[in-house]
Amino acid sequence: MFIGLDDTDSRDRYCTTYIGMLLMDELGEKYKMDTPKLIRMNPMVKYKTRGNGGVSLRIIEDEKKLTEKDINYIKETVINLVEEYSDFECENTNPGIVFLSEENYTKNRKILDDYYKKVLYDIITVDYAKEIIGKIGGEYKAYKKGHGIIGALGSIASVGPYTYELLTYRKRENWGKKRAIDSKSVVEMDEKTIPFTFNNVDGEKQIIAPRTKCPVLYGIRGIKKDVLIDAMNMVKCGEEIDRYMIYKTNQGTDVHLRYMKIKDIYPNTGVIVYGIVVNNPKDIAGGIVVFEIDDGTGKINCVAYEPTKDFRNLIRKLKKGDIVGVYGTVREEPLGINIEKLKILKLSKQYMKDKKCSCGGTLKSKGVKSGYVCNKCGKKIKYDEIKLIEVKRDIKEGFYEVPPSARRHLSKPLILF
Ligand code: ATP
């Protein structure tokens, strides 16, 4: 049996993964539980609290099939905990629960695969999720506007690739208090466990702790469960960990991106586009750097925002004619790709005019008609006959990413390629 949950928390209270952990404890006493899943969906969803994540659990029925009584007990337990730990007062919190039997899950795999892709790539409605739940014989409980059923079903529907996240939870008396995580210990943990853990630090600063008042103390992302536990033991912090839980997740996998031609691109989706840079990058207000690419089917702007910090210096060095691959999500107004990663495939040759005359003087431009005249010996050169010298580019071809603190949960870090 599958159980999906989403949209229970607010920026002030709770966390859907906390309910997942409580359910793992409670249901785990009676049933065999699979690793719970924390699945991120389309990051362009406007009403998300943080990273648009939905949680799902699976009760494994290989030895003992669930009876009607079991199913009723499970549903009641889930509903009670969701009702106890949801921030119903927050306008943006619209909890949703989805239940799906093992049989209907297996029978409807194709519908679930398509739904998972849709929830990653598109913005969908509650009615659409209800329609799919009806089609596959699932059940839902939707509170308030019921948005949560979209992500609850998305989490159940998800398939690999997966990574893991170990989440530690705070003792209740510490909820809402400032977190004291020793950044130095996180830097050391990162050095010892890389590449089996990722996105732990940005320079010397730890980035494993959330900034909201939720029950999570910190989360360590990685690709091996045992390394995550070692990593947790290396992190020093000023309070005792209440509990921890390892979630299977699609974080760090790029599953929200797919190859697209510019003519087919639409807003609020994730893309990988290859094209030629058509103009030198420009700095615009707000610390934003923009350039345009063309792939033969159309042109689109590519944008690096202020939080991407030094990544923008790389972008500024691109030149017209460079061939690049842009990985990112498409913003609506004005249409453009928010860059998550950039692959520089081929740097164009750049030239400058050699204005040095053989006599040692300088060739001065007198306009297109008159060409150049040396200020020392008076030698004349036609405008289009001046020698060009190649300028050495100060960037290299290669794959680049935004800094860890500006990275999306779903973005695959270069270390995992
Ligand atoms: P939480 O920890 O509560 O899950 P969050 O940052 O993941 O916080 P939510 O509060 O869950 O964000 O808000 C995201 C909402 O968007 C959820 O109701 C979810 O069901 C819904 N949602 C997820 N994917 C899509 C999608 N592709 N289209 C429309 N809505 C979506």
Coordinates of C-alpha atoms and ligand atoms in Angstrom, one line a residue:
M1 CA 0.0 0.0 0.0
F2 CA 1.2 3.5 -0.9
I3 CA 0.6 6.7 1.1
G4 CA 1.4 10.1 -0.3
L5 CA 1.4 13.4 1.7
D6 CA 2.1 17.0 0.7
D7 CA 1.5 20.6 1.6
T8 CA 1.1 20.3 5.4
D9 CA 3.7 22.9 6.6
S10 CA 4.2 26.6 6.4
R11 CA 7.3 28.7 6.8
D12 CA 6.4 29.1 10.5
R13 CA 5.5 25.5 11.4
Y14 CA 6.1 21.8 10.8
C15 CA 7.4 19.8 7.9
T16 CA 5.8 17.1 5.8
T17 CA 8.9 14.9 6.2
Y18 CA 8.3 15.1 10.0
I19 CA 4.9 13.5 9.6
G20 CA 6.6 11.0 7.3
M21 CA 9.0 10.1 10.1
L22 CA 6.3 9.8 12.7
L23 CA 4.3 7.5 10.4
M24 CA 7.4 5.4 9.7
D25 CA 7.7 5.0 13.5
E26 CA 4.1 4.2 14.1
L27 CA 3.3 2.1 11.1
G28 CA 6.7 0.5 11.3
E29 CA 5.7 -1.1 14.6
K30 CA 3.1 -3.3 12.8
Y31 CA 4.2 -3.4 9.2
K32 CA 7.2 -3.8 7.0
M33 CA 8.0 -0.4 5.6
D34 CA 10.0 0.5 2.4
T35 CA 12.4 3.5 2.5
P36 CA 10.2 6.6 2.5
K37 CA 10.5 9.0 -0.4
L38 CA 10.9 12.8 -0.5
I39 CA 10.2 13.8 -4.1
R40 CA 10.7 17.3 -5.4
M41 CA 8.4 18.4 -8.2
N42 CA 8.3 21.3 -10.7
P43 CA 10.4 24.0 -8.9
M44 CA 8.5 26.7 -10.8
V45 CA 5.3 26.1 -8.8
K46 CA 4.5 29.6 -7.3
Y47 CA 2.8 28.6 -4.1
K48 CA 5.5 26.3 -2.8
T49 CA 6.7 26.7 0.8
R50 CA 10.3 25.8 0.1
G51 CA 11.5 23.2 -2.4
N52 CA 8.2 21.7 -3.6
G53 CA 8.6 18.4 -2.0
G54 CA 6.1 15.6 -1.4
V55 CA 6.5 12.6 0.9
S56 CA 5.4 9.0 0.3
L57 CA 5.6 5.7 2.2
R58 CA 5.1 2.2 1.1
I59 CA 3.9 -0.7 3.2
I60 CA 5.5 -3.9 1.8
E61 CA 3.0 -6.7 1.5
D62 CA 5.3 -9.5 0.3
E63 CA 4.8 -11.7 3.4
K64 CA 1.4 -10.6 4.6
K65 CA -1.3 -8.9 2.6
L66 CA -3.1 -6.1 4.4
T67 CA -6.7 -6.8 5.6
E68 CA -9.6 -4.4 5.5
K69 CA -9.0 -3.8 9.2
D70 CA -5.3 -3.0 8.6
I71 CA -6.2 -0.6 5.8
N72 CA -8.7 1.2 8.0
Y73 CA -6.1 1.5 10.8
I74 CA -3.5 2.8 8.4
K75 CA -5.8 5.4 6.9
E76 CA -6.9 6.6 10.3
T77 CA -3.3 6.8 11.6
V78 CA -2.3 8.9 8.6
I79 CA -5.3 11.2 8.7
N80 CA -4.8 11.8 12.5
L81 CA -1.1 12.7 12.2
V82 CA -1.7 14.9 9.1
E83 CA -4.5 16.7 11.0
E84 CA -2.3 17.1 14.1
Y85 CA 0.8 18.4 12.3
S86 CA -0.6 20.6 9.5
D87 CA -0.6 24.4 9.7
F88 CA -4.2 24.8 8.7
E89 CA -4.1 28.5 9.7
C90 CA -1.6 29.4 6.9
E91 CA -3.4 30.5 3.8
N92 CA -0.9 28.7 1.6
T93 CA -1.1 25.4 3.3
N94 CA -3.5 23.0 1.6
P95 CA -2.8 19.5 2.7
G96 CA -3.5 16.4 0.7
I97 CA -3.2 12.7 1.3
V98 CA -3.4 10.0 -1.4
F99 CA -3.8 6.2 -0.8
L100 CA -3.1 3.6 -3.5
S101 CA -3.1 -0.1 -3.3
E102 CA -0.1 -2.2 -4.4
E103 CA -2.3 -3.8 -7.1
N104 CA -3.5 -0.5 -8.6
Y105 CA 0.1 0.9 -8.4
T106 CA 1.4 -2.0 -10.5
K107 CA -1.5 -2.1 -12.9
N108 CA -1.3 1.6 -13.7
R109 CA 2.5 2.1 -14.0
K110 CA 2.2 3.8 -17.4
I111 CA -0.3 6.4 -16.1
L112 CA 1.9 7.0 -13.0
D113 CA 5.1 7.4 -15.2
D114 CA 3.3 10.0 -17.3
Y115 CA 2.0 11.7 -14.2
Y116 CA 5.4 11.9 -12.6
K117 CA 6.8 13.5 -15.8
K118 CA 3.9 16.0 -15.9
V119 CA 4.3 17.0 -12.2
L120 CA 8.0 17.6 -12.9
Y121 CA 7.7 19.5 -16.1
D122 CA 4.4 21.3 -15.9
I123 CA 2.0 23.1 -13.7
I124 CA -1.1 21.0 -13.1
T125 CA -4.4 21.5 -11.4
V126 CA -6.0 19.8 -8.4
D127 CA -8.8 18.6 -10.7
Y128 CA -6.3 16.9 -13.0
A129 CA -4.7 15.1 -10.0
K130 CA -8.2 14.0 -8.9
E131 CA -9.0 12.7 -12.4
I132 CA -5.8 10.6 -12.4
I133 CA -6.4 9.3 -8.8
G134 CA -9.9 8.2 -10.0
K135 CA -8.5 6.5 -13.1
I136 CA -6.0 4.5 -11.1
G137 CA -8.4 3.5 -8.3
G138 CA -6.7 5.6 -5.7
E139 CA -8.3 7.5 -2.8
Y140 CA -7.6 11.0 -1.6
K141 CA -8.3 13.3 1.3
A142 CA -8.0 17.0 0.3
Y143 CA -8.0 19.8 2.9
K144 CA -8.9 23.4 2.1
K145 CA -7.9 24.0 -1.6
G146 CA -6.4 20.5 -1.7
H147 CA -3.3 21.4 -3.6
G148 CA -1.4 18.8 -1.6
I149 CA -2.9 15.8 -3.5
I150 CA -0.9 16.9 -6.6
G151 CA 2.4 16.4 -4.8
A152 CA 1.2 13.4 -2.8
L153 CA 0.4 11.5 -5.9
G154 CA 3.7 12.8 -7.6
S155 CA 5.7 11.3 -4.8
I156 CA 4.0 7.9 -5.0
A157 CA 4.3 8.0 -8.9
S158 CA 8.1 8.7 -8.8
V159 CA 10.7 6.4 -10.2
G160 CA 14.5 6.5 -10.2
P161 CA 17.1 7.9 -10.5
Y162 CA 17.3 8.5 -6.8
T163 CA 19.7 9.9 -4.3
Y164 CA 19.2 10.0 -0.5
E165 CA 18.8 12.7 2.2
L166 CA 19.4 12.0 5.9
L167 CA 17.2 14.4 7.9
T168 CA 17.8 15.0 11.5
Y169 CA 15.0 16.4 13.7
R170 CA 15.1 18.6 16.8
K171 CA 13.7 18.0 20.2
R172 CA 10.4 19.7 20.5
E173 CA 11.6 22.2 23.0
N174 CA 14.1 23.5 20.4
W175 CA 11.7 24.1 17.6
G176 CA 11.8 27.7 16.4
K177 CA 15.1 28.4 18.3
K178 CA 18.3 29.4 16.4
R179 CA 20.3 26.4 15.1
A180 CA 23.9 26.2 16.2
I181 CA 25.7 24.0 13.6
D182 CA 29.4 24.1 13.6
S183 CA 30.4 25.0 10.1
K184 CA 33.9 23.8 10.5
S185 CA 32.7 20.3 11.3
V186 CA 30.5 20.4 8.2
V187 CA 33.4 21.5 6.0
E188 CA 35.5 18.5 7.4
M189 CA 32.6 16.1 6.9
D190 CA 32.3 17.4 3.3
E191 CA 36.0 16.8 2.6
K192 CA 35.8 13.3 4.1
T193 CA 32.6 12.1 2.4
I194 CA 32.6 13.8 -1.0
P195 CA 31.4 12.6 -3.6
F196 CA 29.1 10.3 -1.5
T197 CA 27.5 13.4 0.0
F198 CA 27.0 16.7 -1.8
N199 CA 25.8 20.3 -1.4
N200 CA 27.0 20.5 2.2
V201 CA 28.9 23.7 2.1
D202 CA 29.4 26.9 0.1
G203 CA 33.0 27.9 0.7
E204 CA 33.5 27.8 4.4
K205 CA 29.8 28.1 5.2
Q206 CA 27.6 25.1 6.0
I207 CA 24.3 25.0 4.0
I208 CA 22.8 21.9 5.5
A209 CA 20.5 23.6 8.0
P210 CA 17.1 25.2 6.9
R211 CA 16.4 28.7 7.9
T212 CA 12.7 28.2 8.7
K213 CA 11.3 27.3 12.1
C214 CA 10.6 23.7 11.0
P215 CA 11.5 20.7 13.2
V216 CA 14.4 19.8 10.9
L217 CA 17.9 20.4 12.4
Y218 CA 19.8 19.7 9.2
G219 CA 19.8 17.5 6.1
I220 CA 22.7 15.8 4.4
R221 CA 22.3 14.8 0.8
G222 CA 24.2 11.9 -0.7
I223 CA 24.2 8.7 -2.7
K224 CA 25.1 6.1 0.0
K225 CA 23.0 5.5 3.1
D226 CA 25.9 4.3 5.3
V227 CA 28.1 7.3 4.4
L228 CA 25.2 9.6 5.3
I229 CA 25.1 8.0 8.8
D230 CA 28.9 8.5 9.1
A231 CA 28.5 12.1 7.9
M232 CA 25.8 12.7 10.6
N233 CA 28.3 11.5 13.2
M234 CA 30.9 14.0 12.0
V235 CA 28.6 17.1 12.3
K236 CA 28.9 19.0 15.5
C237 CA 26.0 21.0 16.7
G238 CA 24.8 22.7 19.9
E239 CA 21.9 20.4 20.6
E240 CA 21.0 16.8 20.8
I241 CA 19.3 15.2 17.8
D242 CA 15.9 13.9 18.6
R243 CA 15.6 11.4 15.6
Y244 CA 16.8 11.0 12.1
M245 CA 15.3 9.5 9.0
I246 CA 16.8 8.6 5.6
Y247 CA 14.6 9.5 2.7
K248 CA 15.0 8.3 -0.9
T249 CA 14.8 11.3 -3.1
N250 CA 15.1 12.7 -6.7
Q251 CA 17.3 15.6 -5.4
G252 CA 20.5 16.1 -7.4
T253 CA 19.3 14.2 -10.4
D254 CA 18.2 16.8 -13.0
V255 CA 15.0 14.9 -13.6
H256 CA 13.2 18.3 -14.0
L257 CA 15.1 19.0 -17.2
R258 CA 14.8 17.7 -20.7
Y259 CA 16.3 18.5 -24.1
M260 CA 14.2 21.0 -26.0
K261 CA 14.3 23.1 -29.2
I262 CA 13.8 26.8 -28.6
K263 CA 10.6 26.9 -30.7
D264 CA 9.0 24.3 -28.4
I265 CA 9.9 26.0 -25.1
Y266 CA 7.1 27.3 -22.9
P267 CA 7.1 29.0 -19.4
N268 CA 7.5 27.2 -16.1
T269 CA 9.3 24.1 -17.2
G270 CA 12.8 22.8 -17.1
V271 CA 15.0 22.6 -20.2
I272 CA 18.4 21.7 -21.7
V273 CA 19.1 23.8 -24.8
Y274 CA 22.1 23.9 -27.0
G275 CA 22.7 27.0 -29.1
I276 CA 25.0 29.7 -30.3
V277 CA 25.5 32.9 -28.3
V278 CA 24.1 35.7 -30.5
N279 CA 25.2 38.7 -28.4
N280 CA 27.7 39.5 -25.8
P281 CA 26.3 39.2 -22.3
K282 CA 24.8 42.3 -20.7
D283 CA 24.5 43.4 -17.1
I284 CA 21.0 44.7 -16.2
A285 CA 19.5 46.1 -13.0
G286 CA 19.5 43.9 -9.9
G287 CA 22.9 42.3 -10.6
I288 CA 21.4 40.2 -13.4
V289 CA 23.4 39.1 -16.4
V290 CA 21.7 38.1 -19.6
F291 CA 22.7 36.8 -23.0
E292 CA 20.7 35.4 -25.9
I293 CA 21.2 32.0 -27.7
D294 CA 19.9 30.7 -31.1
D295 CA 19.5 27.0 -31.9
G296 CA 18.2 27.5 -35.5
T297 CA 14.6 27.2 -34.4
G298 CA 14.5 30.4 -32.4
K299 CA 16.2 32.7 -29.9
I300 CA 15.9 32.8 -26.1
N301 CA 17.4 34.8 -23.3
C302 CA 19.5 33.0 -20.7
V303 CA 19.7 34.7 -17.3
A304 CA 22.1 34.5 -14.2
Y305 CA 20.7 36.2 -11.1
E306 CA 22.5 37.9 -8.2
P307 CA 22.5 34.9 -5.9
T308 CA 24.6 33.0 -8.4
K309 CA 27.4 35.3 -7.4
D310 CA 30.7 34.5 -9.1
F311 CA 29.0 32.3 -11.6
R312 CA 28.0 35.6 -13.3
N313 CA 31.7 36.4 -14.0
L314 CA 31.9 33.3 -16.1
I315 CA 28.7 34.3 -18.0
R316 CA 30.1 37.8 -18.5
K317 CA 33.0 36.3 -20.4
L318 CA 30.9 34.6 -23.0
K319 CA 31.1 36.1 -26.5
K320 CA 29.0 36.1 -29.6
G321 CA 29.6 32.9 -31.5
D322 CA 30.3 30.6 -28.5
I323 CA 28.4 27.3 -28.6
V324 CA 26.8 26.5 -25.3
G325 CA 24.4 24.1 -23.6
V326 CA 22.1 25.9 -21.1
Y327 CA 20.5 23.9 -18.2
G328 CA 17.7 25.6 -16.3
T329 CA 14.1 26.5 -15.8
V330 CA 12.0 28.8 -17.9
R331 CA 10.7 32.0 -16.3
E332 CA 7.5 33.5 -17.7
E333 CA 7.7 37.2 -17.9
P334 CA 10.0 38.1 -19.7
L335 CA 10.5 34.7 -21.1
G336 CA 14.0 33.4 -20.4
I337 CA 16.0 30.5 -18.9
N338 CA 17.2 30.8 -15.3
I339 CA 20.6 29.1 -15.7
E340 CA 21.4 26.2 -13.4
K341 CA 24.4 24.9 -15.3
L342 CA 26.3 25.9 -18.4
K343 CA 28.2 23.7 -20.8
I344 CA 30.7 25.6 -23.0
L345 CA 31.1 23.4 -25.9
K346 CA 33.2 25.6 -28.2
L347 CA 34.6 29.0 -27.7
S348 CA 34.5 31.3 -30.8
K349 CA 37.7 32.9 -32.0
Q350 CA 37.8 36.6 -31.0
Y351 CA 40.0 39.1 -32.8
M352 CA 41.2 42.7 -32.3
K353 CA 42.6 45.2 -34.7
D354 CA 46.4 45.4 -34.7
K355 CA 46.8 49.2 -34.5
K356 CA 50.6 49.1 -34.2
C357 CA 52.4 50.4 -37.2
S358 CA 55.7 48.8 -38.4
C359 CA 57.4 52.1 -37.6
G360 CA 56.3 51.9 -33.9
G361 CA 53.5 54.5 -34.3
T362 CA 49.8 54.0 -33.8
L363 CA 47.3 53.6 -36.6
K364 CA 44.4 56.0 -36.0
S365 CA 41.0 55.4 -37.6
K366 CA 39.8 58.1 -39.9
G367 CA 36.4 56.4 -40.6
V368 CA 35.3 53.6 -42.9
K369 CA 36.0 55.6 -46.1
S370 CA 39.5 56.9 -45.2
G371 CA 40.7 53.9 -43.3
Y372 CA 43.7 54.1 -40.9
V373 CA 46.6 56.6 -40.8
C374 CA 49.8 56.2 -38.8
N375 CA 50.3 59.1 -36.4
K376 CA 54.1 58.8 -36.8
C377 CA 55.0 57.9 -40.4
G378 CA 51.7 58.7 -42.1
K379 CA 51.2 55.3 -43.6
K380 CA 47.7 54.6 -44.8
I381 CA 45.7 51.3 -44.6
K382 CA 42.2 50.6 -45.9
Y383 CA 39.6 50.2 -43.2
D384 CA 39.0 46.5 -43.9
E385 CA 42.7 45.7 -44.5
I386 CA 43.9 46.3 -41.0
K387 CA 45.6 43.2 -39.5
L388 CA 43.6 41.3 -37.0
I389 CA 45.2 39.5 -34.1
E390 CA 43.5 36.7 -32.1
V391 CA 42.6 37.5 -28.6
K392 CA 43.2 34.8 -26.0
R393 CA 39.9 33.9 -24.3
D394 CA 40.0 34.0 -20.5
I395 CA 37.5 31.1 -20.0
K396 CA 37.8 27.5 -20.9
E397 CA 35.4 25.0 -22.6
G398 CA 33.8 22.9 -19.9
F399 CA 30.8 22.3 -17.7
Y400 CA 30.0 24.9 -15.0
E401 CA 27.3 25.2 -12.3
V402 CA 26.0 27.9 -9.9
P403 CA 27.4 27.9 -6.4
P404 CA 25.8 25.4 -3.9
S405 CA 23.7 28.0 -2.1
A406 CA 22.0 29.0 -5.3
R407 CA 21.4 25.4 -6.5
R408 CA 18.0 23.9 -6.7
H409 CA 17.2 20.7 -4.8
L410 CA 16.7 18.9 -8.1
S411 CA 19.9 20.2 -9.8
K412 CA 22.5 17.5 -10.4
P413 CA 25.8 18.7 -9.0
L414 CA 28.8 18.4 -11.4
I415 CA 30.4 16.1 -8.8
L416 CA 27.7 13.4 -9.7
F417 CA 28.4 13.5 -13.4
Ligands
ATP1 P1 6.0 21.1 2.0 O1 7.2 20.7 2.9 O2 4.8 21.5 2.8 O3 5.7 20.0 1.1 P2 7.0 22.6 -0.2 O4 8.0 23.7 -0.4 O5 7.3 21.3 -0.7 O6 6.5 22.5 1.3 P3 4.3 23.0 -0.6 O7 3.8 23.8 0.5 O8 4.1 21.5 -0.6 O9 5.8 23.3 -0.9 O10 3.6 23.6 -1.9 C1 3.7 23.1 -3.1 C2 2.3 22.7 -3.6 O11 2.4 22.6 -5.0 C3 1.8 21.5 -3.1 O12 0.4 21.6 -2.8 C4 1.9 20.5 -4.2 O13 1.0 19.5 -4.2 C5 1.8 21.4 -5.4 N1 2.4 20.9 -6.6 C6 3.5 20.1 -6.7 N2 3.8 20.0 -8.0 C7 3.0 20.7 -8.7 C8 2.8 20.9 -10.1 N3 3.6 20.4 -11.0 N4 1.8 21.7 -10.5 C9 1.0 22.3 -9.6 N5 1.1 22.1 -8.3 C10 2.1 21.3 -7.8

